[in-house]
């Protein structure tokens, strides 16, 4: 199946059934846990960060903040607060990016949309990684208090996710307990997402 912008990958079409011409970019992205040994270039890393930088936000507050772990030393610091189950597979990723959001504006006012906006940055980063032939998997499974302390975050910063970034690998490179689940996930049909309402 294809649309004017390219092809849907055959492996994702096992689980995903796009029907309205959505760009394959959105459908082909999925979060592998299998990574091959690969050193991320600075250019790749910064292209991913730059995609986040250009996300939209309320009032253009841009509340997303990035903490990067690319060296072995930095990665092992991050691994100290990542949950054990996530560590099994994510230790093989090339880099981690912790995405935090700032709940205070530059004027020191509370800003309620910080987490929502940072989600937009995450999606942009994930898609940019895919366009580079890389893969990302977000993790909420980490000790947020420990991350905040170890990375010396100011009080207004809220750790949201740690993103594992790398070059997708094969199942041989992944712990067996994850083999079954390591495939594109399905989605709810649009009918369940579009909510009916009555115009009175
Ligand atoms: C906020 C957030 C937290 C997540 N936490 C974890 C996690 O701790 N461990 C994990 O393996 N996957 C985690 N995921 C990955 C999701 O399970 C995955 O994105 C979802 O099943 C949809 O699959 P897809 O990304 O392949 O389309 C997380 C994703 C998001 C967006």
CSV table of N, CA and C in Angstrom, one decimal, residues 5 8 10 15 21 26 32 42 45-46 48 52 58 67-68 74 77 90 99 103 107 134-135 152 157 165 167 179 186:
chain,number,residue,atom,x,y,z
A,5,UNK,N,3.2,10.0,-0.9
A,5,UNK,CA,4.4,10.4,-0.2
A,5,UNK,C,5.3,9.2,0.1
A,8,UNK,N,4.0,2.4,2.8
A,8,UNK,CA,3.9,1.9,4.2
A,8,UNK,C,4.8,0.6,4.2
A,10,UNK,N,5.8,-3.1,5.0
A,10,UNK,CA,5.0,-4.3,5.0
A,10,UNK,C,4.8,-4.8,6.5
A,15,UNK,N,-0.2,-5.0,11.6
A,15,UNK,CA,-0.9,-4.5,12.8
A,15,UNK,C,-1.7,-3.2,12.5
A,21,UNK,N,-5.0,7.8,3.8
A,21,UNK,CA,-3.9,8.5,3.2
A,21,UNK,C,-2.9,9.2,4.1
A,26,UNK,N,4.2,8.5,9.7
A,26,UNK,CA,3.5,8.3,10.9
A,26,UNK,C,3.2,6.9,11.2
A,32,UNK,N,11.1,0.0,18.5
A,32,UNK,CA,11.7,-1.3,18.8
A,32,UNK,C,12.5,-1.3,20.1
A,42,UNK,N,27.2,13.1,16.2
A,42,UNK,CA,26.8,14.3,16.8
A,42,UNK,C,25.7,14.9,15.9
A,45,UNK,N,22.4,13.1,16.5
A,45,UNK,CA,21.9,13.5,17.8
A,45,UNK,C,21.3,14.9,17.8
A,46,UNK,N,22.0,15.8,17.2
A,46,UNK,CA,21.5,17.2,17.2
A,46,UNK,C,20.3,17.4,16.2
A,48,UNK,N,18.0,15.3,15.9
A,48,UNK,CA,16.8,14.8,16.7
A,48,UNK,C,16.4,15.9,17.8
A,52,UNK,N,12.9,18.4,18.2
A,52,UNK,CA,12.2,18.8,19.4
A,52,UNK,C,12.1,20.3,19.6
A,58,UNK,N,2.2,26.3,23.8
A,58,UNK,CA,1.3,27.4,24.1
A,58,UNK,C,2.2,28.6,24.4
A,67,UNK,N,18.3,16.3,28.6
A,67,UNK,CA,19.5,15.8,29.2
A,67,UNK,C,20.0,14.7,28.4
A,68,UNK,N,21.3,14.8,28.0
A,68,UNK,CA,21.8,13.8,27.0
A,68,UNK,C,22.8,12.9,27.7
A,74,UNK,N,28.1,8.7,31.0
A,74,UNK,CA,26.8,9.4,31.1
A,74,UNK,C,25.7,8.3,31.1
A,77,UNK,N,25.3,6.6,34.3
A,77,UNK,CA,24.5,7.4,35.3
A,77,UNK,C,23.0,7.3,35.1
A,90,UNK,N,17.4,-1.5,27.0
A,90,UNK,CA,17.8,-0.1,26.6
A,90,UNK,C,19.3,0.1,26.8
A,99,UNK,N,13.8,13.7,28.6
A,99,UNK,CA,13.0,14.9,28.3
A,99,UNK,C,12.3,15.3,29.6
A,103,UNK,N,7.8,23.8,34.5
A,103,UNK,CA,6.5,24.2,34.8
A,103,UNK,C,6.4,25.7,35.2
A,107,UNK,N,9.1,34.3,33.5
A,107,UNK,CA,8.6,35.3,34.5
A,107,UNK,C,8.3,34.7,35.9
A,134,UNK,N,17.0,5.7,12.3
A,134,UNK,CA,17.2,5.3,13.7
A,134,UNK,C,15.9,5.0,14.3
A,135,UNK,N,15.9,4.5,15.5
A,135,UNK,CA,14.7,4.2,16.2
A,135,UNK,C,14.7,4.8,17.6
A,152,UNK,N,20.8,17.0,39.0
A,152,UNK,CA,20.7,18.4,39.6
A,152,UNK,C,19.7,19.3,38.9
A,157,UNK,N,11.7,21.8,37.1
A,157,UNK,CA,11.8,20.8,36.0
A,157,UNK,C,11.2,19.5,36.4
A,165,UNK,N,17.7,5.8,22.1
A,165,UNK,CA,17.9,6.1,20.7
A,165,UNK,C,19.0,5.2,20.1
A,167,UNK,N,20.2,2.4,16.5
A,167,UNK,CA,20.0,1.8,15.2
A,167,UNK,C,19.2,0.5,15.4
A,179,UNK,N,11.0,-10.9,22.8
A,179,UNK,CA,10.9,-11.2,21.4
A,179,UNK,C,9.4,-11.1,20.9
A,186,UNK,N,-0.8,-2.3,17.2
A,186,UNK,CA,-2.0,-1.8,16.5
A,186,UNK,C,-2.5,-0.5,17.1
